[in-house]
Amino acid sequence: MLDDVDLIAYFGKSYEFTDDFSTGDNWPDMEDEIFYAGVEDGKYVMTIKTNTTNARTVKAPYQGVLSPRGDFVADVIFEYGTPDKYTQAGLIFNYKKVDENKFDYYSLRISNMGNYTLEQIVDGDAVTIRNWTNTNVNIDGGNLLAVEKYGLKYKFFLNGSFLDEVEVEEDLPFIALLAANKTKGPVTVYYDKFYINYIEKLPLSDD
């Protein structure tokens, strides 16, 4: 399919893809005593089943056309399935595995209480970059979360309004969806219509 893409210039290729979650082909299914993730009724469902506080689950698309590379823009619609419980939705980005049990990454979590947290995880320790209490999040309906990555800078938008930005230390294109809780009780987040448009930078030819 990629051979038919006509958007080719000297600096690389631009590709656009959308996953409406009509199938589960691009995302992992899993269930255990604590977490559940899978496609249901055209949405990607992420549930934390445990009563443990501050639990988090993260799911990335299988490596392929939905995996970001180089600079990219992406967006996804999310909805809180448990609006009466402290629920967080958002993204993991700029991820790398340090060793068998340690991972470095950044995360953006938006809660149904109206606040958001932007943080960096370094050697397993969380460093808060921003913790803000004012967003235009819809508690009882869908929310459009968008991200733009250019070089080392990520910009985030919620429902069409600029939310925040951060400049990372290494260029590690990566994106994953998350669900998290803060208080006891199972929580659920629904995701829909994952879209990504990326430019794959290619070396200039000597020919």
Backbone as numpy.savetxt, mean C-alpha at the origin, in Angstrom:
# Nx Ny Nz CAx CAy CAz Cx Cy Cz
1.86 -9.58 -23.94 1.04 -8.37 -23.94 1.90 -7.12 -23.94
3.04 -7.16 -23.23 3.86 -5.97 -23.13 4.49 -5.60 -24.46
4.62 -6.56 -25.38 5.20 -6.26 -26.69 4.32 -5.29 -27.47
3.03 -5.22 -27.11 2.11 -4.35 -27.83 2.05 -2.94 -27.27
2.73 -2.71 -26.15 2.70 -1.38 -25.55 3.40 -0.40 -26.47
2.72 0.69 -26.78 3.23 1.62 -27.78 3.89 2.84 -27.15
3.91 2.92 -25.81 4.43 4.11 -25.15 5.91 3.91 -24.83
6.75 3.97 -25.84 8.17 3.74 -25.67 8.93 5.00 -26.08
9.82 5.45 -25.20 10.67 6.61 -25.50 12.09 6.25 -25.08
13.02 7.15 -25.33 14.41 6.82 -25.06 14.67 6.59 -23.58
13.83 7.16 -22.70 14.07 7.06 -21.27 13.42 5.83 -20.65
12.64 5.07 -21.39 12.03 3.89 -20.79 10.66 3.60 -21.34
9.90 2.81 -20.56 8.57 2.40 -20.97 7.57 2.76 -19.88
6.38 3.16 -20.30 5.31 3.48 -19.36 4.22 2.43 -19.48
3.85 1.83 -18.36 2.82 0.80 -18.37 1.73 1.16 -17.37
0.50 0.83 -17.70 -0.62 1.04 -16.80 -1.36 -0.27 -16.60
-1.72 -0.55 -15.35 -2.48 -1.75 -15.04 -3.50 -1.44 -13.95
-4.64 -2.10 -14.01 -5.65 -1.99 -12.98 -6.10 -3.39 -12.58
-6.22 -3.63 -11.29 -6.75 -4.88 -10.78 -8.04 -4.57 -10.03
-9.17 -5.06 -10.54 -10.45 -4.80 -9.88 -10.84 -5.90 -8.90
-9.91 -6.80 -8.62 -10.12 -7.89 -7.67 -11.31 -8.78 -8.07
-11.55 -8.88 -9.37 -12.57 -9.82 -9.84 -12.08 -11.26 -9.70
-10.76 -11.42 -9.65 -10.14 -12.71 -9.35 -9.07 -12.47 -8.29
-8.54 -13.53 -7.77 -7.46 -13.41 -6.79 -6.10 -13.72 -7.38
-5.97 -13.56 -8.70 -4.76 -13.99 -9.39 -3.50 -13.24 -8.96
-3.65 -11.97 -8.57 -2.48 -11.14 -8.32 -2.12 -10.99 -6.84
-2.96 -11.53 -5.94 -2.78 -11.29 -4.52 -2.87 -12.60 -3.74
-2.15 -12.71 -2.63 -2.14 -13.96 -1.87 -3.40 -14.16 -1.03
-3.84 -15.41 -0.93 -4.87 -15.81 0.02 -4.19 -16.46 1.22
-4.69 -16.17 2.42 -4.14 -16.83 3.60 -5.14 -16.74 4.73
-5.08 -17.71 5.62 -5.90 -17.68 6.83 -5.25 -18.55 7.89
-5.17 -18.00 9.10 -4.74 -18.76 10.26 -5.56 -18.29 11.44
-5.11 -18.55 12.64 -5.89 -18.17 13.82 -5.90 -16.67 14.05
-4.98 -15.96 13.43 -4.85 -14.52 13.69 -5.30 -13.67 12.51
-4.93 -14.05 11.28 -5.16 -13.20 10.12 -5.95 -13.93 9.04
-6.62 -13.11 8.21 -7.27 -13.62 7.00 -7.06 -12.61 5.89
-6.79 -13.09 4.68 -6.72 -12.23 3.50 -7.20 -13.02 2.30
-8.04 -12.39 1.47 -8.53 -13.06 0.28 -9.52 -12.21 -0.47
-9.83 -12.60 -1.69 -10.77 -11.87 -2.54 -12.18 -12.37 -2.27
-13.10 -11.41 -2.01 -14.51 -11.72 -1.81 -15.34 -10.64 -2.49
-16.25 -11.06 -3.36 -17.20 -10.13 -4.00 -16.50 -8.93 -4.63
-15.40 -9.18 -5.33 -14.71 -8.12 -6.05 -13.91 -7.17 -5.18
-13.59 -7.57 -3.95 -12.77 -6.75 -3.07 -11.71 -7.64 -2.42
-10.59 -7.02 -2.08 -9.56 -7.74 -1.33 -9.80 -7.47 0.15
-10.06 -8.53 0.90 -10.45 -8.42 2.30 -9.25 -8.77 3.18
-8.93 -7.89 4.14 -7.87 -8.14 5.10 -8.45 -8.01 6.50
-8.36 -9.08 7.27 -8.96 -9.12 8.60 -7.93 -9.54 9.64
-7.93 -8.83 10.76 -7.17 -9.25 11.94 -8.18 -9.86 12.90
-8.07 -11.15 13.13 -9.07 -11.87 13.92 -8.75 -11.89 15.40
-7.54 -11.57 15.76 -7.11 -11.67 17.15 -7.59 -10.50 17.99
-7.66 -10.69 19.29 -7.98 -9.61 20.21 -6.73 -8.87 20.68
-5.58 -9.24 20.14 -4.34 -8.55 20.47 -4.38 -7.11 19.96
-3.90 -6.17 20.76 -3.86 -4.78 20.32 -2.63 -4.53 19.46
-2.70 -3.49 18.65 -1.58 -3.06 17.79 -1.09 -4.18 16.88
-2.02 -4.97 16.36 -1.67 -6.01 15.39 -1.70 -5.43 13.99
-0.94 -6.05 13.09 -0.84 -5.52 11.72 -0.63 -6.68 10.75
-1.27 -6.61 9.61 -1.04 -7.57 8.54 -0.77 -6.83 7.25
0.13 -7.35 6.44 0.57 -6.69 5.21 0.53 -7.71 4.07
0.02 -7.26 2.91 -0.01 -8.14 1.74 0.43 -7.35 0.51
1.39 -7.90 -0.22 1.88 -7.30 -1.46 1.41 -8.13 -2.64
1.25 -7.52 -3.81 0.90 -8.31 -5.00 2.03 -9.27 -5.35
1.67 -10.38 -5.99 2.70 -11.28 -6.48 3.61 -10.52 -7.43
4.87 -10.92 -7.49 5.81 -10.24 -8.38 5.34 -10.38 -9.83
5.14 -9.26 -10.48 4.62 -9.27 -11.85 4.23 -7.87 -12.26
3.19 -7.76 -13.06 2.84 -6.48 -13.65 2.37 -5.47 -12.61
1.85 -5.92 -11.46 1.40 -4.98 -10.44 2.50 -4.57 -9.48
3.68 -5.13 -9.63 4.79 -4.79 -8.76 5.47 -3.52 -9.27
5.60 -2.49 -8.45 6.19 -1.24 -8.92 7.67 -1.39 -9.22
8.12 -0.59 -10.15 9.54 -0.53 -10.49 9.83 0.89 -10.95
11.01 1.37 -10.61 11.34 2.74 -10.99 10.39 3.73 -10.35
10.07 4.77 -11.07 9.10 5.77 -10.61 7.69 5.30 -10.97
6.72 5.61 -10.11 5.37 5.12 -10.37 4.34 6.00 -9.66
3.12 5.90 -10.12 1.96 6.42 -9.41 1.00 5.25 -9.22
0.33 5.23 -8.09 -0.60 4.14 -7.80 -1.73 4.66 -6.95
-2.88 4.02 -7.04 -3.97 4.35 -6.12 -4.82 3.12 -5.86
-5.56 3.18 -4.77 -6.43 2.08 -4.37 -7.57 2.66 -3.55
-8.72 2.03 -3.63 -9.87 2.42 -2.82 -9.91 1.52 -1.60
-10.09 2.12 -0.42 -10.24 1.30 0.78 -11.49 1.72 1.56
-12.00 0.77 2.32 -13.18 1.01 3.14 -13.02 0.24 4.45
-13.42 0.87 5.54 -13.35 0.22 6.84 -14.52 -0.74 7.00
-14.22 -2.01 7.25 -15.27 -2.99 7.46 -15.77 -3.03 8.89
-15.03 -2.39 9.79 -15.40 -2.34 11.20 -15.32 -0.89 11.68
-16.21 -0.01 11.21 -16.11 1.41 11.54 -16.31 1.71 13.02
-16.86 0.76 13.76 -17.08 0.98 15.19 -15.87 0.60 16.03
-14.80 0.08 15.40 -13.58 -0.28 16.10 -12.40 0.45 15.47
-11.39 0.73 16.28 -10.23 1.48 15.80 -9.52 0.65 14.73
-9.69 1.06 13.48 -9.17 0.32 12.33 -8.25 1.22 11.52
-7.16 0.66 11.02 -6.23 1.42 10.18 -6.05 0.73 8.84
-6.04 1.53 7.79 -5.74 1.08 6.43 -4.55 1.87 5.93
-3.89 1.37 4.89 -2.77 2.14 4.36 -1.81 1.31 3.55
-0.54 1.76 3.53 0.46 1.20 2.64 1.78 0.96 3.36
2.47 -0.07 2.92 3.89 -0.26 3.21 4.66 0.08 1.94
5.77 0.79 2.06 6.53 1.16 0.86 8.02 1.23 1.19
8.82 1.19 0.12 10.29 1.26 0.24 10.82 0.22 1.23
10.54 -1.03 0.89 10.82 -2.16 1.80 12.08 -2.90 1.37
12.82 -3.40 2.36 13.93 -4.32 2.07 14.11 -5.26 3.26
14.55 -6.47 2.95 14.84 -7.46 3.97 16.28 -7.28 4.44
16.45 -7.08 5.74 17.78 -6.87 6.30 18.44 -8.20 6.63
17.72 -9.05 7.34 18.17 -10.42 7.58 16.93 -11.29 7.74
17.09 -12.47 8.28 15.99 -13.43 8.32 14.78 -12.92 9.09
15.01 -12.12 10.11 13.91 -11.67 10.97 13.77 -10.16 11.04
14.47 -9.42 10.21 14.41 -7.97 10.27 14.13 -7.39 8.89
13.30 -6.35 8.88 12.91 -5.69 7.64 12.90 -4.19 7.87
13.39 -3.45 6.90 13.31 -1.98 6.92 12.25 -1.55 5.93
11.41 -0.62 6.33 10.38 -0.12 5.42 9.76 1.16 5.99
8.92 1.77 5.19 8.12 2.91 5.62 6.65 2.49 5.58
5.83 3.14 6.39 4.40 2.84 6.35 3.58 4.11 6.54
2.40 4.08 5.93 1.39 5.12 6.12 0.13 4.42 6.57
-0.39 4.79 7.76 -1.60 4.19 8.30 -2.63 5.29 8.55
-3.82 5.09 8.02 -4.91 6.06 8.16 -6.03 5.39 8.94
-6.46 6.01 10.03 -7.44 5.37 10.89 -8.84 5.93 10.66
-9.83 5.17 11.11 -11.21 5.65 11.04 -11.54 6.62 12.17
-10.53 7.01 12.94 -10.68 8.08 13.93 -10.30 9.43 13.34
-9.80 9.42 12.09 -9.47 10.67 11.41 -8.01 11.04 11.42
-7.17 10.26 12.08 -5.74 10.59 12.13 -4.94 9.67 11.21
-3.69 10.04 10.96 -2.79 9.17 10.20 -1.40 9.19 10.82
-0.65 8.12 10.57 0.72 8.00 11.07 1.63 7.61 9.92
2.69 8.38 9.76 3.74 8.10 8.77 4.99 7.74 9.56
5.53 6.53 9.32 6.66 6.10 10.12 7.67 5.31 9.30
8.86 5.19 9.86 9.93 4.40 9.27 10.30 3.29 10.25
10.47 2.08 9.74 10.92 0.96 10.55 12.38 0.68 10.20
13.25 0.77 11.20 14.68 0.53 11.01 15.13 -0.52 12.02
15.62 -1.64 11.52 16.07 -2.74 12.39 14.99 -3.14 13.40
13.75 -3.12 12.96 12.65 -3.53 13.82 12.10 -2.46 14.72
12.72 -1.29 14.76 12.26 -0.20 15.62 11.52 0.84 14.80
10.39 1.32 15.33 9.56 2.30 14.63 10.00 3.72 14.98
10.17 4.53 13.95 10.49 5.95 14.12 9.36 6.75 13.50
8.63 7.50 14.31 7.50 8.28 13.81 7.99 9.51 13.06
7.58 9.63 11.81 7.90 10.81 11.01 6.83 11.88 11.20
5.59 11.44 11.19 4.47 12.35 11.37 3.30 11.59 11.99
2.61 12.24 12.92 1.39 11.71 13.50 0.40 12.86 13.57
-0.57 12.86 12.66 -1.44 14.02 12.49 -2.89 13.61 12.73
-3.67 14.55 13.21 -5.02 14.21 13.67 -6.13 14.70 12.76
-5.77 15.21 11.59 -6.81 15.82 10.75 -6.71 15.30 9.32
-7.68 14.46 8.91 -7.76 13.99 7.53 -9.20 14.08 7.06
-9.40 13.97 5.75 -10.74 13.98 5.18 -11.23 12.56 4.90
-10.89 11.63 5.77 -11.25 10.23 5.57 -12.75 10.04 5.74
-13.32 9.15 4.91 -14.73 8.76 5.04 -14.80 7.52 5.92
-15.48 7.62 7.02 -15.54 6.51 7.96 -16.47 5.41 7.47
-17.57 5.80 6.85 -18.60 4.83 6.46 -18.65 4.54 4.97
-17.68 5.02 4.20 -17.69 4.79 2.76 -16.31 4.58 2.21
-16.19 4.62 0.87 -14.92 4.39 0.23 -13.99 5.59 0.29
-12.69 5.31 0.27 -11.65 6.34 0.29 -10.64 6.04 -0.81
-10.23 7.07 -1.54 -9.23 6.91 -2.59 -7.87 7.35 -2.04
-6.96 6.39 -1.92 -5.61 6.66 -1.45 -4.66 6.56 -2.63
-3.90 7.63 -2.89 -2.99 7.67 -4.03 -1.58 7.97 -3.56
-0.59 7.43 -4.29 0.81 7.68 -3.98 1.55 7.96 -5.28
2.45 8.94 -5.24 3.33 9.24 -6.35 4.77 9.06 -5.88
5.55 8.29 -6.62 6.97 8.12 -6.30 7.81 8.66 -7.44
8.65 9.64 -7.12 9.59 10.19 -8.09 10.95 10.25 -7.41
11.88 9.41 -7.87 13.18 9.36 -7.22 13.04 8.86 -5.79
13.51 9.66 -4.85 13.45 9.28 -3.44 12.23 9.85 -2.72
11.39 10.56 -3.42 10.26 11.23 -2.76 8.95 10.52 -3.04
8.18 10.29 -1.98 6.83 9.75 -2.06 5.85 10.82 -1.61
4.79 11.03 -2.40 3.72 11.95 -2.04 2.42 11.16 -1.92
1.60 11.52 -0.94 0.36 10.80 -0.67 -0.83 11.74 -0.74
-1.93 11.21 -1.28 -3.16 11.97 -1.44 -4.32 11.12 -0.95
-5.26 11.75 -0.24 -6.44 11.06 0.25 -7.68 11.78 -0.24
-8.49 11.07 -1.00 -9.74 11.62 -1.55 -9.51 12.92 -2.31
-8.41 12.94 -3.08 -8.12 14.08 -3.94 -7.35 15.20 -3.29
-7.09 15.12 -2.00 -6.36 16.18 -1.29 -4.98 15.70 -0.88
-3.99 16.59 -0.99 -2.63 16.25 -0.56 -2.63 15.91 0.93
-1.96 14.81 1.27 -1.91 14.37 2.66 -0.54 14.61 3.28
0.51 14.09 2.65 1.84 14.21 3.22 2.86 13.76 2.18
4.14 13.93 2.52 5.21 13.44 1.67 6.41 13.08 2.53
7.27 12.23 1.98 8.48 11.84 2.70 9.56 11.53 1.68
10.80 11.87 2.02 11.94 11.52 1.18 12.68 10.36 1.85
12.82 9.26 1.13 13.41 8.06 1.71 14.92 8.06 1.49
15.60 7.15 2.16 17.06 7.13 2.12 17.61 6.30 0.97
16.86 5.28 0.54 17.27 4.42 -0.57 16.12 4.29 -1.55
16.46 4.10 -2.82 15.44 3.93 -3.86 15.08 2.46 -3.97
14.01 2.06 -3.29 13.58 0.66 -3.23 12.10 0.58 -3.60
11.77 0.60 -4.88 10.36 0.60 -5.28 9.62 -0.62 -4.73
8.58 -0.36 -3.97 7.80 -1.44 -3.36 6.50 -0.83 -2.84
5.43 -1.61 -2.89 4.17 -1.16 -2.32 3.37 -2.37 -1.88
2.71 -2.25 -0.74 1.87 -3.32 -0.22 0.72 -2.69 0.56
-0.37 -3.44 0.70 -1.54 -2.99 1.44 -1.45 -3.48 2.88
-2.06 -2.73 3.80 -2.03 -3.16 5.19 -3.38 -2.97 5.86
-3.56 -3.71 6.94 -4.68 -3.52 7.86 -4.10 -3.61 9.26
-4.59 -2.78 10.17 -4.06 -2.77 11.52 -5.15 -2.38 12.51
-4.97 -2.79 13.75 -5.87 -2.34 14.81 -5.05 -1.65 15.89
-5.75 -1.03 16.82 -5.07 -0.41 17.95 -5.69 -0.84 19.27
-6.96 -1.17 19.23 -7.65 -1.66 20.41 -8.08 -3.11 20.16
-8.52 -3.78 21.18 -8.91 -5.18 21.05 -10.14 -5.33 20.17
-10.22 -6.48 19.55 -11.38 -6.78 18.72 -11.00 -6.97 17.27
-11.57 -7.93 16.59 -11.29 -8.14 15.17 -11.62 -6.90 14.34
-10.79 -6.61 13.35 -11.03 -5.49 12.44 -10.83 -5.96 11.00
-11.52 -5.28 10.07 -11.46 -5.63 8.65 -11.30 -4.38 7.81
-10.50 -4.49 6.75 -10.36 -3.45 5.74 -10.64 -4.07 4.38
-11.44 -3.37 3.55 -11.72 -3.81 2.18 -10.94 -2.92 1.22
-10.29 -3.54 0.23 -9.59 -2.80 -0.81 -10.21 -3.11 -2.17
-10.22 -2.09 -3.04 -10.84 -2.25 -4.36 -10.08 -1.41 -5.38
-10.06 -1.87 -6.62 -9.52 -1.14 -7.77 -8.11 -0.62 -7.53
-7.16 -1.54 -7.47 -5.76 -1.20 -7.36 -5.23 -0.82 -8.74
-4.67 0.38 -8.85 -4.18 0.90 -10.13 -2.72 1.28 -9.99
-1.93 0.99 -11.02 -0.53 1.42 -11.00 -0.09 1.79 -12.41
0.68 2.85 -12.49 1.28 3.31 -13.74 2.76 3.57 -13.44
3.65 2.82 -14.06 5.06 3.00 -13.76 5.88 3.20 -15.02
7.01 3.87 -14.83 7.98 4.05 -15.90 9.22 3.26 -15.52
9.55 2.31 -16.34 10.74 1.49 -16.14 11.91 2.15 -16.87
12.84 2.69 -16.12 13.97 3.37 -16.73 14.94 2.34 -17.32
15.29 2.56 -18.56 16.18 1.64 -19.26 17.49 2.34 -19.62
18.59 1.60 -19.68 19.85 2.22 -20.09 19.79 2.66 -21.55
20.43 3.78 -21.86 20.47 4.25 -23.23 21.31 3.31 -24.08
20.86 3.08 -25.29 21.58 2.18 -26.19 22.78 2.89 -26.81
23.85 2.13 -27.04 25.03 2.68 -27.71 24.91 2.61 -29.22
23.83 1.96 -29.72 23.67 1.78 -31.17 23.28 3.09 -31.84
